PDB file of C-alpha atoms in Angstrom:
ATOM      1  CA  UNK A   1      73.618 107.713 100.811  1.00 34.00           C
ATOM      2  CA  UNK A   2      74.363 109.102  97.869  1.00 37.00           C
ATOM      3  CA  UNK A   3      78.426 109.099  97.672  1.00 37.00           C
ATOM      4  CA  UNK A   4      79.215 110.811  94.270  1.00 38.00           C
ATOM      5  CA  UNK A   5      77.026 111.155  91.398  1.00 37.00           C
ATOM      6  CA  UNK A   6      78.793 112.898  88.723  1.00 38.00           C
ATOM      7  CA  UNK A   7      81.661 114.847  87.952  1.00 40.00           C
ATOM      8  CA  UNK A   8      81.004 118.276  85.710  1.00 38.00           C
ATOM      9  CA  UNK A   9      84.178 120.139  87.010  1.00 40.00           C
ATOM     10  CA  UNK A  10      85.954 118.476  84.113  1.00 44.00           C
ATOM     11  CA  UNK A  11      83.352 119.898  81.370  1.00 43.00           C
ATOM     12  CA  UNK A  12      84.264 123.298  82.855  1.00 39.00           C
ATOM     13  CA  UNK A  13      86.158 124.872  79.780  1.00 42.00           C
ATOM     14  CA  UNK A  14      87.189 128.605  81.105  1.00 43.00           C
ATOM     15  CA  UNK A  15      90.375 128.845  83.218  1.00 45.00           C
ATOM     16  CA  UNK A  16      88.430 130.856  86.178  1.00 48.00           C
ATOM     17  CA  UNK A  17      88.075 129.983  89.429  1.00 51.00           C
ATOM     18  CA  UNK A  18      84.248 130.935  89.468  1.00 51.00           C
ATOM     19  CA  UNK A  19      83.193 128.468  86.544  1.00 47.00           C
ATOM     20  CA  UNK A  20      85.534 125.876  88.124  1.00 47.00           C
ATOM     21  CA  UNK A  21      83.527 126.814  91.313  1.00 53.00           C
ATOM     22  CA  UNK A  22      80.118 126.926  89.667  1.00 49.00           C
ATOM     23  CA  UNK A  23      80.573 123.471  87.828  1.00 45.00           C
ATOM     24  CA  UNK A  24      81.780 121.596  91.179  1.00 49.00           C
ATOM     25  CA  UNK A  25      78.069 123.605  93.053  1.00 52.00           C
ATOM     26  CA  UNK A  26      76.065 121.797  89.771  1.00 46.00           C
ATOM     27  CA  UNK A  27      77.803 118.586  90.830  1.00 45.00           C
ATOM     28  CA  UNK A  28      77.252 118.459  94.086  1.00 46.00           C
ATOM     29  CA  UNK A  29      73.807 120.025  94.390  1.00 45.00           C
ATOM     30  CA  UNK A  30      70.686 117.475  93.695  1.00 41.00           C
ATOM     31  CA  UNK A  31      67.364 119.354  91.974  1.00 42.00           C
ATOM     32  CA  UNK A  32      65.390 115.978  92.648  1.00 44.00           C
ATOM     33  CA  UNK A  33      66.317 112.960  94.596  1.00 45.00           C
ATOM     34  CA  UNK A  34      63.995 109.866  94.939  1.00 45.00           C
ATOM     35  CA  UNK A  35      65.044 107.005  97.232  1.00 49.00           C
ATOM     36  CA  UNK A  36      61.971 104.904  95.799  1.00 49.00           C
ATOM     37  CA  UNK A  37      63.383 104.761  92.020  1.00 51.00           C
ATOM     38  CA  UNK A  38      67.023 105.014  92.744  1.00 51.00           C
ATOM     39  CA  UNK A  39      67.805 108.287  90.722  1.00 49.00           C
ATOM     40  CA  UNK A  40      68.748 111.336  91.107  1.00 50.00           C
ATOM     41  CA  UNK A  41      68.437 114.404  88.884  1.00 49.00           C
ATOM     42  CA  UNK A  42      70.824 117.201  87.679  1.00 50.00           C
ATOM     43  CA  UNK A  43      68.647 119.501  85.651  1.00 52.00           C
ATOM     44  CA  UNK A  44      68.553 117.811  82.416  1.00 56.00           C
ATOM     45  CA  UNK A  45      71.274 114.597  83.893  1.00 57.00           C
ATOM     46  CA  UNK A  46      69.650 111.897  84.643  1.00 56.00           C
ATOM     47  CA  UNK A  47      71.954 109.378  86.879  1.00 55.00           C
ATOM     48  CA  UNK A  48      70.816 105.879  88.061  1.00 60.00           C
ATOM     49  CA  UNK A  49      72.967 104.279  90.750  1.00 56.00           C
ATOM     50  CA  UNK A  50      72.706 101.748  93.259  1.00 63.00           C
ATOM     51  CA  UNK A  51      72.361 102.665  97.166  1.00 60.00           C
ATOM     52  CA  UNK A  52      75.417 102.696  98.711  1.00 61.00           C
ATOM     53  CA  UNK A  53      75.936  99.101 100.745  1.00 62.00           C
ATOM     54  CA  UNK A  54      78.325  98.798 103.532  1.00 61.00           C
ATOM     55  CA  UNK A  55      81.604  97.333 102.300  1.00 59.00           C
ATOM     56  CA  UNK A  56      82.475  95.468 105.318  1.00 62.00           C
ATOM     57  CA  UNK A  57      80.200  92.222 103.951  1.00 60.00           C
ATOM     58  CA  UNK A  58      82.013  92.219 101.014  1.00 57.00           C
ATOM     59  CA  UNK A  59      83.053  88.629 100.526  1.00 65.00           C
ATOM     60  CA  UNK A  60      85.530  87.244  97.933  1.00 64.00           C
ATOM     61  CA  UNK A  61      83.960  84.039  96.206  1.00 71.00           C
ATOM     62  CA  UNK A  62      85.877  80.678  96.066  1.00 76.00           C
ATOM     63  CA  UNK A  63      87.743  79.631  93.076  1.00 79.00           C
ATOM     64  CA  UNK A  64      85.055  77.303  91.600  1.00 79.00           C
ATOM     65  CA  UNK A  65      86.637  73.619  90.888  1.00 77.00           C
ATOM     66  CA  UNK A  66      86.845  72.483  87.267  1.00 82.00           C
ATOM     67  CA  UNK A  67      85.677  69.369  87.025  1.00 82.00           C
ATOM     68  CA  UNK A  68      86.545  67.006  83.915  1.00 88.00           C
ATOM     69  CA  UNK A  69      88.628  69.753  82.304  1.00 90.00           C
ATOM     70  CA  UNK A  70      90.634  68.200  80.198  1.00 92.00           C
ATOM     71  CA  UNK A  71      94.881  68.731  80.132  1.00 92.00           C
ATOM     72  CA  UNK A  72      94.570  70.392  76.666  1.00 94.00           C
ATOM     73  CA  UNK A  73      91.603  72.915  77.686  1.00 93.00           C
ATOM     74  CA  UNK A  74      93.427  73.863  80.960  1.00 93.00           C
ATOM     75  CA  UNK A  75      96.845  74.276  79.358  1.00 94.00           C
ATOM     76  CA  UNK A  76      94.945  76.750  76.532  1.00 94.00           C
ATOM     77  CA  UNK A  77      93.039  78.043  79.472  1.00 93.00           C
ATOM     78  CA  UNK A  78      96.277  79.058  81.603  1.00 93.00           C
ATOM     79  CA  UNK A  79      97.780  80.542  78.967  1.00 93.00           C
ATOM     80  CA  UNK A  80      95.265  83.287  78.417  1.00 93.00           C
ATOM     81  CA  UNK A  81      94.917  83.898  81.895  1.00 92.00           C
ATOM     82  CA  UNK A  82      98.528  84.190  82.778  1.00 92.00           C
ATOM     83  CA  UNK A  83      98.614  87.083  80.139  1.00 91.00           C
ATOM     84  CA  UNK A  84      95.728  88.875  82.102  1.00 88.00           C
ATOM     85  CA  UNK A  85      97.037  89.122  85.855  1.00 82.00           C
ATOM     86  CA  UNK A  86      96.855  92.288  86.534  1.00 85.00           C
ATOM     87  CA  UNK A  87      99.479  94.106  86.437  1.00 91.00           C
ATOM     88  CA  UNK A  88     102.027  94.053  83.696  1.00 91.00           C
ATOM     89  CA  UNK A  89     104.839  92.666  85.887  1.00 92.00           C
ATOM     90  CA  UNK A  90     103.072  89.659  86.887  1.00 92.00           C
ATOM     91  CA  UNK A  91     101.466  89.535  83.263  1.00 92.00           C
ATOM     92  CA  UNK A  92     105.097  89.350  81.794  1.00 93.00           C
ATOM     93  CA  UNK A  93     106.439  86.967  84.685  1.00 94.00           C
ATOM     94  CA  UNK A  94     103.646  84.306  84.238  1.00 94.00           C
ATOM     95  CA  UNK A  95     103.251  84.524  80.766  1.00 94.00           C
ATOM     96  CA  UNK A  96     106.452  83.905  79.983  1.00 94.00           C
ATOM     97  CA  UNK A  97     107.230  81.390  82.619  1.00 95.00           C
ATOM     98  CA  UNK A  98     104.109  79.717  81.413  1.00 95.00           C
ATOM     99  CA  UNK A  99     105.454  79.865  78.007  1.00 94.00           C
ATOM    100  CA  UNK A 100     108.486  78.347  78.163  1.00 93.00           C
ATOM    101  CA  UNK A 101     107.969  75.918  81.199  1.00 93.00           C
ATOM    102  CA  UNK A 102     104.441  74.871  81.247  1.00 92.00           C
ATOM    103  CA  UNK A 103     104.213  72.440  78.349  1.00 93.00           C
ATOM    104  CA  UNK A 104     106.402  70.301  80.679  1.00 94.00           C
ATOM    105  CA  UNK A 105     104.920  70.781  84.244  1.00 96.00           C
ATOM    106  CA  UNK A 106     103.018  68.221  85.484  1.00 96.00           C
ATOM    107  CA  UNK A 107      99.617  68.258  86.233  1.00 94.00           C
ATOM    108  CA  UNK A 108      99.837  68.548  89.645  1.00 94.00           C
ATOM    109  CA  UNK A 109     102.549  71.529  89.372  1.00 95.00           C
ATOM    110  CA  UNK A 110     100.039  73.019  86.620  1.00 95.00           C
ATOM    111  CA  UNK A 111      97.019  72.623  88.934  1.00 93.00           C
ATOM    112  CA  UNK A 112      98.993  74.623  92.082  1.00 94.00           C
ATOM    113  CA  UNK A 113      99.512  77.743  89.070  1.00 94.00           C
ATOM    114  CA  UNK A 114      95.802  77.442  87.990  1.00 93.00           C
ATOM    115  CA  UNK A 115      95.264  78.059  91.866  1.00 92.00           C
ATOM    116  CA  UNK A 116      97.702  80.475  92.320  1.00 92.00           C
ATOM    117  CA  UNK A 117      97.011  82.625  89.657  1.00 92.00           C
ATOM    118  CA  UNK A 118      92.916  82.528  90.065  1.00 90.00           C
ATOM    119  CA  UNK A 119      92.930  82.995  94.058  1.00 88.00           C
ATOM    120  CA  UNK A 120      95.711  85.569  95.443  1.00 88.00           C
ATOM    121  CA  UNK A 121      93.680  88.646  95.137  1.00 82.00           C
ATOM    122  CA  UNK A 122      96.765  91.160  95.387  1.00 88.00           C
ATOM    123  CA  UNK A 123      98.419  91.473  92.642  1.00 91.00           C
ATOM    124  CA  UNK A 124     101.522  92.851  94.519  1.00 93.00           C
ATOM    125  CA  UNK A 125     101.526  90.224  97.021  1.00 93.00           C
ATOM    126  CA  UNK A 126     101.791  87.764  94.084  1.00 94.00           C
ATOM    127  CA  UNK A 127     104.857  89.730  92.679  1.00 95.00           C
ATOM    128  CA  UNK A 128     106.783  89.939  95.834  1.00 96.00           C
ATOM    129  CA  UNK A 129     106.378  86.071  96.173  1.00 95.00           C
ATOM    130  CA  UNK A 130     107.472  85.225  92.792  1.00 95.00           C
ATOM    131  CA  UNK A 131     110.471  87.619  93.297  1.00 94.00           C
ATOM    132  CA  UNK A 132     111.435  86.783  96.708  1.00 94.00           C
ATOM    133  CA  UNK A 133     110.732  89.826  98.763  1.00 95.00           C
ATOM    134  CA  UNK A 134     108.463  88.270 100.834  1.00 94.00           C
ATOM    135  CA  UNK A 135     107.685  84.588 101.845  1.00 95.00           C
ATOM    136  CA  UNK A 136     104.433  83.284 100.741  1.00 94.00           C
ATOM    137  CA  UNK A 137     101.744  81.736 102.836  1.00 92.00           C
ATOM    138  CA  UNK A 138     101.240  78.259 102.958  1.00 89.00           C
ATOM    139  CA  UNK A 139      98.802  77.452 100.964  1.00 88.00           C
ATOM    140  CA  UNK A 140     101.176  79.228  98.001  1.00 93.00           C
ATOM    141  CA  UNK A 141     104.708  77.803  99.494  1.00 94.00           C
ATOM    142  CA  UNK A 142     104.942  75.007  96.746  1.00 95.00           C
ATOM    143  CA  UNK A 143     106.758  73.882  94.109  1.00 96.00           C
ATOM    144  CA  UNK A 144     105.257  76.132  91.651  1.00 96.00           C
ATOM    145  CA  UNK A 145     106.405  79.350  93.707  1.00 96.00           C
ATOM    146  CA  UNK A 146     109.666  77.616  94.069  1.00 96.00           C
ATOM    147  CA  UNK A 147     109.984  77.096  90.122  1.00 96.00           C
ATOM    148  CA  UNK A 148     108.947  80.739  90.147  1.00 96.00           C
ATOM    149  CA  UNK A 149     111.303  82.203  91.970  1.00 96.00           C
ATOM    150  CA  UNK A 150     113.819  80.536  89.864  1.00 96.00           C
ATOM    151  CA  UNK A 151     112.696  82.017  87.002  1.00 94.00           C
ATOM    152  CA  UNK A 152     112.599  85.706  87.924  1.00 94.00           C
ATOM    153  CA  UNK A 153     116.161  85.456  89.052  1.00 92.00           C
ATOM    154  CA  UNK A 154     116.742  84.795  85.122  1.00 86.00           C
ATOM    155  CA  UNK A 155     119.942  83.769  85.856  1.00 88.00           C
ATOM    156  CA  UNK A 156     120.675  83.447  81.760  1.00 87.00           C
ATOM    157  CA  UNK A 157     119.801  86.703  81.192  1.00 88.00           C
ATOM    158  CA  UNK A 158     117.301  86.322  78.966  1.00 84.00           C
ATOM    159  CA  UNK A 159     114.791  88.872  77.114  1.00 82.00           C
ATOM    160  CA  UNK A 160     111.485  88.736  78.900  1.00 77.00           C
ATOM    161  CA  UNK A 161     110.585  92.032  78.276  1.00 83.00           C
ATOM    162  CA  UNK A 162     106.978  91.420  76.054  1.00 83.00           C
ATOM    163  CA  UNK A 163     104.667  88.593  76.458  1.00 82.00           C
ATOM    164  CA  UNK A 164     104.971  85.203  74.541  1.00 82.00           C
ATOM    165  CA  UNK A 165     102.866  85.271  71.227  1.00 81.00           C
ATOM    166  CA  UNK A 166      99.517  83.216  71.501  1.00 79.00           C
TER     167      UNK A 166
END
C-alpha cells in the first residue's frame, strides 16, 4: 500500500483554507497507479517508491569484526566516529573523552569503546548510561563505561562545550 506520496500543502502560497484544502486533496488523490512499475502520478509529478513492507521483519545487522586493523587505524577511526554519534550531547562527551583519554587507553578498553559506540542503537540510552541516570545492560557495563561515567562528572570543571580539533 502506498503510505504517503508527496506533500503539496507547503507549496500553497495563499492564506486561504480553500487553497490549503485543494493542495492537500491534490496530494492524496492518485491519478494513475501501477503496482507493476511502482510509479504513481500526480498530474505531471511522477514519484517512484518502494512498496510498503511490514517493519516487524526489520533486523539490525551485527557489527562486523575488523580483523587485523592496526592500532593507529583503529584510533583514527574511533576519533572520527566519536564525533558523529547521533545527538550532540553524545558527540561532545565521546569526542572529548576519546581526545583526552584515548591515546593512553589500553587496546582492550579501546575495543570496548569501539563496540560501545558502534552497537548501541539508542542515542538516549547511551547518554543515560554515560551520565549515570540508568544502569547499562551487562554487555556495556564494563571498564570503558566506568571511565565515561567518571568523565561525564567533570570534577575538574573543564570546558567541554566544543568538540576537539582533528
